[in-house]
Each structure stands twice: as structure tokens, then as C-alpha cells.
GROMACS .gro file of C-alpha atoms in nm:
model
  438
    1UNK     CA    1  -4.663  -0.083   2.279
    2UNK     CA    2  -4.553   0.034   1.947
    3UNK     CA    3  -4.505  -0.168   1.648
    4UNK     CA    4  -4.281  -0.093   1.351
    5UNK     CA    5  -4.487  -0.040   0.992
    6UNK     CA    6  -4.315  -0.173   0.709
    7UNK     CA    7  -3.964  -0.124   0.655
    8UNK     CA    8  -3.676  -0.161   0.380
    9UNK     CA    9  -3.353  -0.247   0.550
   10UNK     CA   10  -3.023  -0.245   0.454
   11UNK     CA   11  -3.036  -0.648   0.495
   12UNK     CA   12  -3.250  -0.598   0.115
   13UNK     CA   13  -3.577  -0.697   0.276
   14UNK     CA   14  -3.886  -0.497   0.331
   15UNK     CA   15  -3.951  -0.616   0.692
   16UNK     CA   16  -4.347  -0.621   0.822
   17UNK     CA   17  -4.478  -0.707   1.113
   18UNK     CA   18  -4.814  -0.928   1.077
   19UNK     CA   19  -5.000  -0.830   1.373
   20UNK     CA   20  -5.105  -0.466   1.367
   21UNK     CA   21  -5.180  -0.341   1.734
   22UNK     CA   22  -5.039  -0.472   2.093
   23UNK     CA   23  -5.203  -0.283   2.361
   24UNK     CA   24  -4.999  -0.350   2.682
   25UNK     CA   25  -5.099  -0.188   3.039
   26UNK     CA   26  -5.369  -0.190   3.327
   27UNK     CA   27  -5.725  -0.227   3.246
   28UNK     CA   28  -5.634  -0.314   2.871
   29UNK     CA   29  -5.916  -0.534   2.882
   30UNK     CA   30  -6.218  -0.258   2.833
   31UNK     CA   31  -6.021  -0.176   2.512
   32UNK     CA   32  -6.144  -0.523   2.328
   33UNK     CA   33  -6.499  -0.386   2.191
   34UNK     CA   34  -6.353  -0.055   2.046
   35UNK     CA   35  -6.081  -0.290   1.922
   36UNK     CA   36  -6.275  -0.544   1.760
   37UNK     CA   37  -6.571  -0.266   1.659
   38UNK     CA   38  -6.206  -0.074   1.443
   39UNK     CA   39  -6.207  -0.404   1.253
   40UNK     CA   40  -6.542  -0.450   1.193
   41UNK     CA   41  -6.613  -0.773   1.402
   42UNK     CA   42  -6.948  -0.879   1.535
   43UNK     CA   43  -6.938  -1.211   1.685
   44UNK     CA   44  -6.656  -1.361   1.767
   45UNK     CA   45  -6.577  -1.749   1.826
   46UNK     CA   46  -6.409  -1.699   2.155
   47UNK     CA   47  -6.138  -2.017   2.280
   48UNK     CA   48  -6.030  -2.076   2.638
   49UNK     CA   49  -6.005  -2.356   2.852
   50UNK     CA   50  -6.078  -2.380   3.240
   51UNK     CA   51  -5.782  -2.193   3.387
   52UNK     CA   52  -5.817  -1.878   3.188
   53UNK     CA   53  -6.201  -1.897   3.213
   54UNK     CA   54  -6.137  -1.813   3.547
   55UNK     CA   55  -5.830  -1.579   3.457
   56UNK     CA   56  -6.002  -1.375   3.175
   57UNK     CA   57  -6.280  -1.522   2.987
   58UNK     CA   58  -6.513  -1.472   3.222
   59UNK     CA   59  -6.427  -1.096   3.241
   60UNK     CA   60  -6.403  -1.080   2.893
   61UNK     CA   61  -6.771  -1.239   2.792
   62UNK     CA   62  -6.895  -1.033   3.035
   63UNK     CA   63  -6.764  -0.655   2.896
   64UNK     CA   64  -6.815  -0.784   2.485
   65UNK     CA   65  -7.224  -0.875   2.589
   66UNK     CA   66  -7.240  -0.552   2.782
   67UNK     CA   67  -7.101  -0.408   2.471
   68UNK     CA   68  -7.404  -0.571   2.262
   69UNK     CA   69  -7.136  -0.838   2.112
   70UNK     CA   70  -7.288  -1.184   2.020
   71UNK     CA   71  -7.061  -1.480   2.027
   72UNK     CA   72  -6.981  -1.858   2.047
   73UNK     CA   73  -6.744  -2.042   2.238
   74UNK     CA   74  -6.580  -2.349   2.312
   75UNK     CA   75  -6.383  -2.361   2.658
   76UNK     CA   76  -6.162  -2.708   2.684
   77UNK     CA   77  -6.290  -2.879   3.014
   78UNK     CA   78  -5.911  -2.889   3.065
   79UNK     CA   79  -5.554  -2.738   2.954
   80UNK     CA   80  -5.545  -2.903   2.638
   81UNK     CA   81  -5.242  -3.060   2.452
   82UNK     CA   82  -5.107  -2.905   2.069
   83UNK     CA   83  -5.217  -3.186   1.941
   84UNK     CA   84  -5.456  -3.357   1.653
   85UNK     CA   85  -5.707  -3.418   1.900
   86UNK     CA   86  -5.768  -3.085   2.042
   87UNK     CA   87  -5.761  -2.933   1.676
   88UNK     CA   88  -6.066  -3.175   1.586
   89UNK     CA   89  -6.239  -3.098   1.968
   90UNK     CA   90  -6.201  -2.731   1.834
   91UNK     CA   91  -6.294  -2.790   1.503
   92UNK     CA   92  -6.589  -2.967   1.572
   93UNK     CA   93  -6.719  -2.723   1.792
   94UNK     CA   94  -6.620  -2.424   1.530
   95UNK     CA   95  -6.979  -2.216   1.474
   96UNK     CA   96  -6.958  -2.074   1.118
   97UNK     CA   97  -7.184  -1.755   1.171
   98UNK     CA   98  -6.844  -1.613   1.371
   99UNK     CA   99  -6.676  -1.353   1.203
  100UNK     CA  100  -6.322  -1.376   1.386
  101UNK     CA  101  -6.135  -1.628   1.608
  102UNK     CA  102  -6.075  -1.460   1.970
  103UNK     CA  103  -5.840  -1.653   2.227
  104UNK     CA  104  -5.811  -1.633   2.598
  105UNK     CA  105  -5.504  -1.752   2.672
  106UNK     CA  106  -5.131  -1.852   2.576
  107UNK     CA  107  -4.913  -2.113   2.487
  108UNK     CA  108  -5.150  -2.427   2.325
  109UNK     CA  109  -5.425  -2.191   2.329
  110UNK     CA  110  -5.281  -1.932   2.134
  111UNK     CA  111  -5.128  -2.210   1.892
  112UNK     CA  112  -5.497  -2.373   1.819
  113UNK     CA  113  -5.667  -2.029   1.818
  114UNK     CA  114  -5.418  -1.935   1.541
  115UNK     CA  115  -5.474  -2.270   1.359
  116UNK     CA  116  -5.843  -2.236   1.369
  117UNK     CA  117  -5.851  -1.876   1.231
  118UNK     CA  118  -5.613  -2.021   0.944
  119UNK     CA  119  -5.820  -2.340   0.892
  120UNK     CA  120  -6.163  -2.081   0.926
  121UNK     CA  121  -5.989  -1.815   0.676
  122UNK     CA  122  -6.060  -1.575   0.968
  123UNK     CA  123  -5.897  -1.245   1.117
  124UNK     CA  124  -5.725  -1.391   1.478
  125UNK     CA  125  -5.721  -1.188   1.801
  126UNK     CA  126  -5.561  -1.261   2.108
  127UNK     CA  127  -5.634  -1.168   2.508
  128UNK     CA  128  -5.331  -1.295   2.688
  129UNK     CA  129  -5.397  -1.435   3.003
  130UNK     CA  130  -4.980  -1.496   3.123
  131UNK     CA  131  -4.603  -1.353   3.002
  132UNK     CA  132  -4.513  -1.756   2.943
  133UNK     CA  133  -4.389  -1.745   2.582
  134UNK     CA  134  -4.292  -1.538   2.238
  135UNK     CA  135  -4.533  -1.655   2.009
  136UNK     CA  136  -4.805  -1.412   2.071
  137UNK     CA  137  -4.703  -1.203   1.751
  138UNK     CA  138  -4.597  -1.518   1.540
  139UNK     CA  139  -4.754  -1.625   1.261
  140UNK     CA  140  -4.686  -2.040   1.318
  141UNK     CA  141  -4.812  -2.304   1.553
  142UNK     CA  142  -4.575  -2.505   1.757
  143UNK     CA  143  -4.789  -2.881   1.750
  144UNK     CA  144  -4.781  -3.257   1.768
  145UNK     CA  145  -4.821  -3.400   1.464
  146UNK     CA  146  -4.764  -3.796   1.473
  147UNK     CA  147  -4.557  -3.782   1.735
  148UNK     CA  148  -4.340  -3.503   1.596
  149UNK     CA  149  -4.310  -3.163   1.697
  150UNK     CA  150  -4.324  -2.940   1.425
  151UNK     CA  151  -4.392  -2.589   1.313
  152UNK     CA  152  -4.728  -2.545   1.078
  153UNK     CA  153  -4.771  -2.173   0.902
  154UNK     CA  154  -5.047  -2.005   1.116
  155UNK     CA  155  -5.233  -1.687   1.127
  156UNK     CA  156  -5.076  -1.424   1.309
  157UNK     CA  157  -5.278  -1.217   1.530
  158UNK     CA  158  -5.361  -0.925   1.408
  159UNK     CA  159  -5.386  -0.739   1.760
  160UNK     CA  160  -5.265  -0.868   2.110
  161UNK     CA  161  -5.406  -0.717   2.445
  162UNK     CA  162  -5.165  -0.772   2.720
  163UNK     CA  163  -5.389  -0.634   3.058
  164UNK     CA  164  -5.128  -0.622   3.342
  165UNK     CA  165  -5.368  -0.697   3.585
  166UNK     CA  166  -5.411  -1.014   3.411
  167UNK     CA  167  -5.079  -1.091   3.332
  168UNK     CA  168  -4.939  -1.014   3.684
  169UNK     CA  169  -5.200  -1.223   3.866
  170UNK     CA  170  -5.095  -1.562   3.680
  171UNK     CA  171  -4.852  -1.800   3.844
  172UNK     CA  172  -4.527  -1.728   3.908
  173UNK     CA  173  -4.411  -2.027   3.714
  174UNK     CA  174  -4.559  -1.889   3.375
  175UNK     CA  175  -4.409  -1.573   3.407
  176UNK     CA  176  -4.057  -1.773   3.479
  177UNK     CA  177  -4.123  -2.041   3.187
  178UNK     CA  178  -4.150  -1.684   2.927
  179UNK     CA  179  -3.840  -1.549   3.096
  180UNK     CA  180  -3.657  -1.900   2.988
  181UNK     CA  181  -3.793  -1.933   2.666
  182UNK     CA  182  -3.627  -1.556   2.622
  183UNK     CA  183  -3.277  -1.626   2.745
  184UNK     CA  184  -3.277  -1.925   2.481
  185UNK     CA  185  -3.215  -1.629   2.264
  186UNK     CA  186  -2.844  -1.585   2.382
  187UNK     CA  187  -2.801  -1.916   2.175
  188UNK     CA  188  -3.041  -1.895   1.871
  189UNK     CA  189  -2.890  -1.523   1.809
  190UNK     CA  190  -2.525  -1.656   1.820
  191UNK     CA  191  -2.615  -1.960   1.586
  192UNK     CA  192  -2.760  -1.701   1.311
  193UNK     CA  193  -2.459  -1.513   1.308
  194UNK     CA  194  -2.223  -1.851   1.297
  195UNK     CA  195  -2.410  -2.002   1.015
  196UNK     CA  196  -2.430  -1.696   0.804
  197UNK     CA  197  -2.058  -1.741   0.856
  198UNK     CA  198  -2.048  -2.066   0.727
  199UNK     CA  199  -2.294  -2.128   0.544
  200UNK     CA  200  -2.399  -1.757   0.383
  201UNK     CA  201  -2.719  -1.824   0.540
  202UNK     CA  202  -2.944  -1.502   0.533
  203UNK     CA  203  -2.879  -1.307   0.862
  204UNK     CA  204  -3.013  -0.942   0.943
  205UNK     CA  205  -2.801  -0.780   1.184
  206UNK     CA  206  -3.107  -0.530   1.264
  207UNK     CA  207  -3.346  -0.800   1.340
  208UNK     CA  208  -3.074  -0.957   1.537
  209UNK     CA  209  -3.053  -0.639   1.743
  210UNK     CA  210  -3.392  -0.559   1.769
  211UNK     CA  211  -3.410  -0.939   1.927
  212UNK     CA  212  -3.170  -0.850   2.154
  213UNK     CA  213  -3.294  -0.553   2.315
  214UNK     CA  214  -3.662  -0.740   2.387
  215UNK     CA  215  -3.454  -1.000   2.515
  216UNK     CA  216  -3.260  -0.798   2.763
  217UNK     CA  217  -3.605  -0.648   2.814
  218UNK     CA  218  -3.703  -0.933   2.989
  219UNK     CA  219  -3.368  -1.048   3.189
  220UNK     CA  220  -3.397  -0.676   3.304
  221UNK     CA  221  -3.674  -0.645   3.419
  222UNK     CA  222  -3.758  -1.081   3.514
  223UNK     CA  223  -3.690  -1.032   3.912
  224UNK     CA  224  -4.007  -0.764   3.909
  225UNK     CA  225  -4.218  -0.928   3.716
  226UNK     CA  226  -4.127  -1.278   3.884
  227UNK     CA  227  -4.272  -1.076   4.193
  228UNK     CA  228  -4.584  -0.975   4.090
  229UNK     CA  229  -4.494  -0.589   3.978
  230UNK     CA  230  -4.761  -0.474   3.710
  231UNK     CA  231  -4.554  -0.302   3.509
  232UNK     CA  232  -4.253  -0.533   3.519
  233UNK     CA  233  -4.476  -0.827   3.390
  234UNK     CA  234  -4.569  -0.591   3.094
  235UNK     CA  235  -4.217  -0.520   3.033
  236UNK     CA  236  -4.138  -0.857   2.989
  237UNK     CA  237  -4.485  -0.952   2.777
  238UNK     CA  238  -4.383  -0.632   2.560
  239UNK     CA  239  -4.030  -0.813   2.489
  240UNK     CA  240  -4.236  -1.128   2.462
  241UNK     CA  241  -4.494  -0.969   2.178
  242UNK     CA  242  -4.152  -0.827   2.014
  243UNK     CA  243  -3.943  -1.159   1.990
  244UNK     CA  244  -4.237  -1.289   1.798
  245UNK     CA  245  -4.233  -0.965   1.589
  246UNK     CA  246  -3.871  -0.986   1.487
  247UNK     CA  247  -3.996  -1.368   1.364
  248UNK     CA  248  -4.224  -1.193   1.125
  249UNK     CA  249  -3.919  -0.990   0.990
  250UNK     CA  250  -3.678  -1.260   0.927
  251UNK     CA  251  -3.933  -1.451   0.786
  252UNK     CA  252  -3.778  -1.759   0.952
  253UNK     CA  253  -3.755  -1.888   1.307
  254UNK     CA  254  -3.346  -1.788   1.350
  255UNK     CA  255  -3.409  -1.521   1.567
  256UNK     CA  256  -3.563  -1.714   1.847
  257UNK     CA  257  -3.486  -2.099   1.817
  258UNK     CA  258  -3.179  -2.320   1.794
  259UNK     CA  259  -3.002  -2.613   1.995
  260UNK     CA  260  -3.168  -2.441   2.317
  261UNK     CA  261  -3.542  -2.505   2.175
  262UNK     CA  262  -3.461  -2.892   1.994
  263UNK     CA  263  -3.377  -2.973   2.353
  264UNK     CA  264  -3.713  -2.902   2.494
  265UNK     CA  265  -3.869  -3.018   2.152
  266UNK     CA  266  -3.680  -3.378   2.267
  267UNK     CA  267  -3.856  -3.451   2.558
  268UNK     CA  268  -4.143  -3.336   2.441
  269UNK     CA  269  -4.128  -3.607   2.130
  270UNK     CA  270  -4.009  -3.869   2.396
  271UNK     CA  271  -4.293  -3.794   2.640
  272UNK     CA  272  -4.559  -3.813   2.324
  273UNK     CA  273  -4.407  -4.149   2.243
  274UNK     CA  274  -4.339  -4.311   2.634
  275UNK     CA  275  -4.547  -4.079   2.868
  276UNK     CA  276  -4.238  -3.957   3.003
  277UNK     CA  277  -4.264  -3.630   3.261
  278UNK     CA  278  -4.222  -3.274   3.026
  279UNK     CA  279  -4.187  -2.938   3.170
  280UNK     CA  280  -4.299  -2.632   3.043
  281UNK     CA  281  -4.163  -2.534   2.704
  282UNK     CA  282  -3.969  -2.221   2.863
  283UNK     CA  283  -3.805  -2.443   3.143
  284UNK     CA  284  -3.656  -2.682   2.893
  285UNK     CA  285  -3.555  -2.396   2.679
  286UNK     CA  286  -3.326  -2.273   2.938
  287UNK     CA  287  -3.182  -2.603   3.044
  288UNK     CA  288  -3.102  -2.622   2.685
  289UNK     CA  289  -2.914  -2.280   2.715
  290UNK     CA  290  -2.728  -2.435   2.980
  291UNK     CA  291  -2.618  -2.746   2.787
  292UNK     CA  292  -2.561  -2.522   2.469
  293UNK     CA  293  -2.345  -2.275   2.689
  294UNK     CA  294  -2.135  -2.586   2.815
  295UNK     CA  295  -2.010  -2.726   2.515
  296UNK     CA  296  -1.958  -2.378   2.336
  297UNK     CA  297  -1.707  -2.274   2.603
  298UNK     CA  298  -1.513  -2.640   2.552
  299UNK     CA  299  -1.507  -2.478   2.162
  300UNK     CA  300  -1.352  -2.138   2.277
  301UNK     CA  301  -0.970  -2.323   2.208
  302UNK     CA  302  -1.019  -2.545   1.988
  303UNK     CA  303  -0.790  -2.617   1.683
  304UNK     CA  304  -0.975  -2.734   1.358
  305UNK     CA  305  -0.782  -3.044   1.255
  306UNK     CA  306  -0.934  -3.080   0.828
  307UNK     CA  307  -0.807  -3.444   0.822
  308UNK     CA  308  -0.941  -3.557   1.142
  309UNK     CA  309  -1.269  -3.426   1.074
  310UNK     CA  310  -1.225  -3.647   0.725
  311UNK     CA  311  -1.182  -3.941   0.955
  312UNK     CA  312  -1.477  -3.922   1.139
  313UNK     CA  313  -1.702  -3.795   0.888
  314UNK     CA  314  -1.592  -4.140   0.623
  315UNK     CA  315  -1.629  -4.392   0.963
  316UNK     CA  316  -1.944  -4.208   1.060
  317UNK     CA  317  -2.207  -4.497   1.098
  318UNK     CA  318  -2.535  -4.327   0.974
  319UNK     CA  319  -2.757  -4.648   1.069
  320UNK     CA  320  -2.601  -4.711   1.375
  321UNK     CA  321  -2.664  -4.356   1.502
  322UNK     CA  322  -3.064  -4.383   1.352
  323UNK     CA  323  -3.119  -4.628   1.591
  324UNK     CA  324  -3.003  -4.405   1.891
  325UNK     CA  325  -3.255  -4.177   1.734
  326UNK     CA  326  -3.541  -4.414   1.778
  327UNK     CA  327  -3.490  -4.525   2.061
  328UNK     CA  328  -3.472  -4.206   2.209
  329UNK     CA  329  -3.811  -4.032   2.044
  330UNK     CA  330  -3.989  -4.326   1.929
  331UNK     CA  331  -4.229  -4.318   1.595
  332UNK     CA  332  -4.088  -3.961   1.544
  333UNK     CA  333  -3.764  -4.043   1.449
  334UNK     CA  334  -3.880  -4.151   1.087
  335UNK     CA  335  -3.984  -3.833   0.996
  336UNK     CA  336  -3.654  -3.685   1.097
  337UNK     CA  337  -3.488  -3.947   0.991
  338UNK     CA  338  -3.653  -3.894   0.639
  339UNK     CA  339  -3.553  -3.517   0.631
  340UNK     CA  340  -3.219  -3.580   0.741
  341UNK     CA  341  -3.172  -3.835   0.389
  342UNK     CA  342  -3.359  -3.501   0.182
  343UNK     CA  343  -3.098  -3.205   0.351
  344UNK     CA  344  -2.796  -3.463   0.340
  345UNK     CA  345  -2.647  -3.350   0.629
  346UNK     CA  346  -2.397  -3.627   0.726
  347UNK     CA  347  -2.307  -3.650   0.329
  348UNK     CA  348  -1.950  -3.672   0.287
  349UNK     CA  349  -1.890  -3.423  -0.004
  350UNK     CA  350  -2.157  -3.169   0.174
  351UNK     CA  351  -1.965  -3.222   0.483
  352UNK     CA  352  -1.632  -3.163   0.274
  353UNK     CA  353  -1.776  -2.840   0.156
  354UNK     CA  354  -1.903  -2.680   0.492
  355UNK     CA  355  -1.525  -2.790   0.647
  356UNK     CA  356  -1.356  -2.623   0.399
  357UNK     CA  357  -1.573  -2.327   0.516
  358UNK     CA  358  -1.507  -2.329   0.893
  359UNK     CA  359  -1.165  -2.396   0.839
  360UNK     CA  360  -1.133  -2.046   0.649
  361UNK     CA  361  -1.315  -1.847   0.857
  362UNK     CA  362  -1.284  -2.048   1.223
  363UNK     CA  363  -1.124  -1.677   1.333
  364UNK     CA  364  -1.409  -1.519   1.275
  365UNK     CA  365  -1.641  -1.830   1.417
  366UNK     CA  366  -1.494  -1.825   1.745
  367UNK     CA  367  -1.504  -1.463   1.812
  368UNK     CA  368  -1.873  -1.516   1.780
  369UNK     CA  369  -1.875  -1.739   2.042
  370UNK     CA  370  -1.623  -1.582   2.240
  371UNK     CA  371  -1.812  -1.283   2.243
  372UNK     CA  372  -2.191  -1.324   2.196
  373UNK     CA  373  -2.219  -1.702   2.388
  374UNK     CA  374  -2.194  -1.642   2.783
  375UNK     CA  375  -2.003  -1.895   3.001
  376UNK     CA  376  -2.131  -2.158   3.171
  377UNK     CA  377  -2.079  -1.986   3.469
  378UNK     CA  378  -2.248  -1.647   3.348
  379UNK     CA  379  -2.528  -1.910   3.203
  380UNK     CA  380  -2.556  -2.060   3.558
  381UNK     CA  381  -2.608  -1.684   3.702
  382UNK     CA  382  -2.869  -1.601   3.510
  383UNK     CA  383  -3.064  -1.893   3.586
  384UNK     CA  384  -3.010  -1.867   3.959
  385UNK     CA  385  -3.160  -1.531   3.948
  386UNK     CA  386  -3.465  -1.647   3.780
  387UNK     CA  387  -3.508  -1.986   3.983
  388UNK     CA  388  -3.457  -2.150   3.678
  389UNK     CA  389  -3.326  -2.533   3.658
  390UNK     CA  390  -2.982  -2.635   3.598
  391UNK     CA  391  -3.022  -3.000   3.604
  392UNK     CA  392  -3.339  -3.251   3.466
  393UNK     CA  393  -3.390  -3.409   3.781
  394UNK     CA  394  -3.408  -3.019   3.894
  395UNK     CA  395  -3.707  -2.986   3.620
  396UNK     CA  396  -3.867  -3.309   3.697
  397UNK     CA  397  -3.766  -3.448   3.359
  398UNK     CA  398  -3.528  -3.765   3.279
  399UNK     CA  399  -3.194  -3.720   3.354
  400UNK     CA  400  -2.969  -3.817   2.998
  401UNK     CA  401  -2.636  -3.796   2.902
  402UNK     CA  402  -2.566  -3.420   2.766
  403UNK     CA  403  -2.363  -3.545   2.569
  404UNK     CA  404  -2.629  -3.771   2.412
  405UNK     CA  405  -2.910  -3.457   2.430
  406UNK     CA  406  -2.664  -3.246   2.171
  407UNK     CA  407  -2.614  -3.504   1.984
  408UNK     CA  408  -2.992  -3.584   1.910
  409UNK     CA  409  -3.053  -3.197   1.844
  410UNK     CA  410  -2.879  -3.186   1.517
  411UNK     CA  411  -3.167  -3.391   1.372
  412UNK     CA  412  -3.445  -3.177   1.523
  413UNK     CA  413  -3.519  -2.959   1.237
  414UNK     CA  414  -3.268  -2.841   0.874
  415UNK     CA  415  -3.129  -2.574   1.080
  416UNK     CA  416  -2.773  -2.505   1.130
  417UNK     CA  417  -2.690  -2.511   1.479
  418UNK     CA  418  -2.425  -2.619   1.762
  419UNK     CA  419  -2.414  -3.000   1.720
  420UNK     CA  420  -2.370  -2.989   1.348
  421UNK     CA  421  -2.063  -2.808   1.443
  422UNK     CA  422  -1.940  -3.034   1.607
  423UNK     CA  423  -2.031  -3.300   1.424
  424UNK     CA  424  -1.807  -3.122   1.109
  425UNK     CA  425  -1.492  -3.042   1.346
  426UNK     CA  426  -1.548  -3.428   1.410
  427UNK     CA  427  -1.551  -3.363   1.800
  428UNK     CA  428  -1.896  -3.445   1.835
  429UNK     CA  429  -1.762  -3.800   1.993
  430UNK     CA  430  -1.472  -3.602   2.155
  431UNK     CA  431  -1.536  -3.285   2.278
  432UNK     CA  432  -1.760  -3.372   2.600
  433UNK     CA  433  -1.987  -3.209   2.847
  434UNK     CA  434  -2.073  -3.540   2.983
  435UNK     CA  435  -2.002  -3.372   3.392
  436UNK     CA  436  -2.244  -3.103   3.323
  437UNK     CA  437  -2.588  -3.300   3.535
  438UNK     CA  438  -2.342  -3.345   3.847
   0.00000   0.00000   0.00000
């Protein structure tokens, strides 16, 4: 696929995408010693575990020796978890005489590769070995850090291979986990354009487009590749490469995460902390679209009322609600807890300021999500087509209150998004989706 060079756009940025080269089709995979040879690499430190061993590595040690490439590896006896431990299993198997990181795989694989190439000060390439997520052109690391999900600055890869023969013979289930993660941009997009609104938060109407379009990309062409078609799968890996791409030019996450991804991020923290089931990352991410869907339609006709939202905002208990926060995620609730006290987000006066804000433009706010948030009947549509859940107990998670889930999401991460909202219409106790699991 093509990537965009550097670009100055009428946003007042000069946009860039960090990796270079995505080469997306059949047989892709002979392409990896000319590839590597272009950028001057020797022996790479290759990373896989088990699964895509058998998917790709193999394949892939076998054309770089017939190539006369030397190289080390380390290949996790099994799928291994974004956390401390598998950086330090990585780490500790690192050989220094490797000139470049090279990762077969995805998901945690592609998040430690890209944190070993930073840690190594190393140039990062990437063999895909399934269409299951957008961060194969980001340049961050989604990991667990003390029971906390968060979001470390990473190398970017500086060229993806996306062989459709690979991609296309993965599960099913992957392929439908990076169509989900995706469709969470219906939401993320929306809460951009709302907080720019609000807040004058920095919004790029290009990159918002150009998220789009891979995003319909990969609705358009999910059925196919959820089949098995080739060239459907590398349609919807193309969109995948090109979400993380549009990452690179905002500079931030806004493009690709909101409400939608702190849900999945929530059970994620609460099975680190209780061994609770978790899903795929992509799964959660559209039940999160679901919930997110559900309580922006009950905003469609609302009326701001400025003293009401006073009222709840002064009889707000801030303690009281920090314990709902631990119990629900455990030991990570102190570090959001602690950024929560640094962005004063439940602060009266900031509160007062923001209102003021949504009152003023609340025209403008709910033509946003009139027009750019889908129903939760549309929302429902799309995930029947993809076999996607529309219920926990559907994704073999806990079942909790909705109402409860949006709630917790505001403290996820400093990022303006649906439940803080809520939280300064002072509906957040009010305005329910509480039905939604039935």
C-alpha cells in the first residue's frame, strides 16, 4: 500500500507518517531480505511466540538463512501477556550483536517487539501474522504496568509486510477482533470533533477523514475477509496499517480511542487485579461501541439545565465515587485516582468553565452526535453482520451495570470523552442505559 510522505495541512501541522513502507499482498513474504538488505540490516533479533512460529516464523527463518541472513531469536513457549514479565523474558534473552528488532506477529507481540527496539535503540520491523488490530503503524505500546493499562512511547515500525496468505489463513476470530477494534472508531472520531467543540482541543478534520475512509475500509470489506478471501483480509489489514498511520499524524491517540477502548481497558485492569475472564481487545472495543452508542442516542433530546448541573457537580462525593473505582479495578485505581487529582476533572470552577462551554455551543454538540454517532439500532446491525457481541455474558466477560461501565471510563485516561459529558450536564446519575445487557 501507499503511504503519505510528509505533509503541511491546513490543520498548521506538518503531518509524517513514522513507518516508511507497508507491503500488502500474496507472497509478500519473499520481499523481507530485499527489504531488510534496502536498510542495511544483517542480523536481525527475530520475536515470535508458538502460534506464529507455526504461522510465519518458521517460513520466515527459513527464506532470511537461504538469503545468507544470520540471526537470533527468542520465541515465547506461549502467547505472552503485555506485561513486565514478558518485557524482562525478552530482555533477558536480547543478543546485542543484532542490528534490528524483527517481529512475527501482532497484538502483544508487536507491542514488546516495538518496546525492545526502543529499549535496544534499534530500527523495528514487523511480519504480521493476523488483521486483529491498528497498531501495526503506531509508534506506542499498549501494556500492563502495575496493574494499569497504559500507553508507553514506542518505536514505530519502520516497514510492515502484510502477506495475504498469512493473514487470510489465521482464525476467524482475529480477523473479527481487528474489524471491532475499527468500528470503535465511529465513537473516538465523534469524541474529537465534540471536544474540540468544547474544549478547543486540537482536531484535524483531514486526519479525521483519512480515519474514516480506512475505517469504512474495513466494515466494507469485513464479511470477505471474515471468510477467508485473500484480498478482502488485505483490505482490511491495509485500513488496519492506516488507522495506526493517521495516529502518527495527530500525534495523539484521538483518532482511534475513546469511551469504546476505556471499556475494554476496564476489564482488562479488573482481570490483572481478580483473574477475571478478558476477551480480545477488539471484542471489548465493540461492546464498548455498543454501550457508547446507547447512551449518546438518550443525549440526542436533551435540554442542558446550567443550574442543575451546579447541583450535582457541588453534592458530587469525590471519595465516595474513588471507592467504586477500587473496587472495581483493584491496585490500579491509585494511579488513576492520582491523575484524576493532577487534571482536576471533577473541580468545581473547571467544571463551571467547560458548562459554560456546552451550554453555548450544545447546537452545534448535538448535531455531532446526531449525525456522526449511529443508533443503537444501526450499532446493533453492524455487529450482527460481523458476529460481534452485544452483551458480556455474549463475550464471556462479567456482566456489570452499563451504567456503572460509563461511569468508570471517565477516569481511564485525561481524555475528553462521553462520560465526562455527562458527568458536566449532571445526568451522569440520571440519564440511564441501565436495560441495555437485557
Amino acid at each position: 500500500m501507499e503511504l503519505l510522505k510528509a505533509f503541511e495541512c491546513e490543520c498548521g501541522k506538518i503531518h509524517d507518517a513514522a513507518v516508511e513502507e507497508a507491503l500488502v499482498g500474496e507472497g509478500m513474504l519473499y520481499s523481507l531480505p530485499e527489504m531488510l538488505t534496502d536498510y542495511s540490516i544483517r542480523r536481525p533479533f527475530i520475536l515470535s511466540d508458538k502460534n506464529t512460529e507455526r504461522a510465519a516464523g518458521e517460513r520466515v527463518k527459513g527464506i532470511l538463512s537461504e538469503c545468507g541472513f544470520a540471526y537470533a531469536e527468542y520465541v515465547f513457549p506461549e502467547s505472552p501477556k503485555p506485561d513486565e514479565r514478558a518485557v524482562g523474558s525478552v530482555m533477558m534473552r536480547f543478543d546485542n550483536t543484532c542490528d534490528c528488532v524483527l517481529t512475527v506477529g501482532s497484538g502483544v507481540l508487536n507491542d514488546l517487539g516495538k518496546l525492545t527496539a526502543s529499549v535496544a535503540g534499534l530500527p523495528y520491523f514487523l511480519v504480521a501474522t493476523a488483521a486483529s488490530m491498528d497498531g501495526f503503524a503506531s509508534d506506542t505500546s499498549a501494556m500492563e504496568r502495575d496493574g494499569w493499562k497504559v500507553s508507553l512511547k514506542t518505536k514505530c515500525a519502520t516497514a510492515v509486510i502484510g502477506d495475504t496468505d498469512v493473514l487470510s489463513a489465521a482464525p476467524a476470530d482475529y480477523t473479527r477482533a481487528g474489524i471491532g477494534d475499527m468500528m470503535a472508531k465511529i465513537i473516538s472520531l465523534a469524541e474529537w470533533k465534540i471536544s474540540k467543540i468544547i474544549n478547543g482541543e486540537y482536531y484535524c478534520r483531514r486526519v479525521a477523514d483519512t480515519m474514516k475512509a480506512a475505517m469504512w475500509d474495513c466494515l466494507n470489506f469485513g464479511e470477505a475477509a471474515l471468510a477467508g478471501d485473500a484480498d478482502a483480509v488485505g483490505t482490511v489489514f491495509s485500513g488496519l496499517v492506516l488507522g495506526g498511520v493517521c495516529m502518527n499524524y495527530a500525534g495523539v491517540s484521538r483518532p482511534a480511542s475513546g469511551t469504546e477502548h476505556y471499556v475494554s481497558h476496564l476489564y482488562d485492569m479488573r482481570g490483572l487485579d481478580k483473574g477475571t475472564p478478558v476477551n480480545s481487545h477488539g471484542v471489548q472495543c465493540a461492546l464498548g461501541v455498543r454501550l457508547a452508542a446507547a447512551a449518546y442516542e438518550k443525549l440526542r433530546d436533551l435540554k442542558p439545565d446550567r443550574e442543575s448541573a451546579l447541583a450535582f457537580v457541588k453534592n458530587f462525593d469525590r471519595e465516595a465515587w474513588f471507592a467504586e473505582l477500587r473496587a472495581f479495578v483493584g491496585k490500579a485505581a491509585e494511579s488513576m485516582i492520582a491523575a484524576e487529582t493532577a487534571d482536576k476533572k471533577y473541580d468545581p470552577a473547571c467544571h463551571e468553565a467547560r458548562l459554560e462551554s456546552i451550554l453555548a455551543h450544545w447546537d452545534e454538540i448535538r448535531q455531532v452526535i446526531c449525525e456522526d454517532v449511529p443508533t443503537l439500532a444501526e450499532t446493533d446491525a453492524l455487529l450482527d453482520r460481523f458476529g460481534l457481541p452485544k452483551t458480556p455474558e455474549e463475550a464471556g466477560i462479567e456482566t456489570f451495570s452499563p451504567d456503572l461501565l460509563l461511569k468508570l471510563c471517565a477516569d481511564v485516561r485525561n481524555k475528553y470523552i462521553l462520560p465526562r459529558l455527562m458527568f458536566d450536564l449532571g445526568v451522569r446519575d440520571t440519564v440511564s442505559v441501565g436495560g441495555l445487557w437485557k
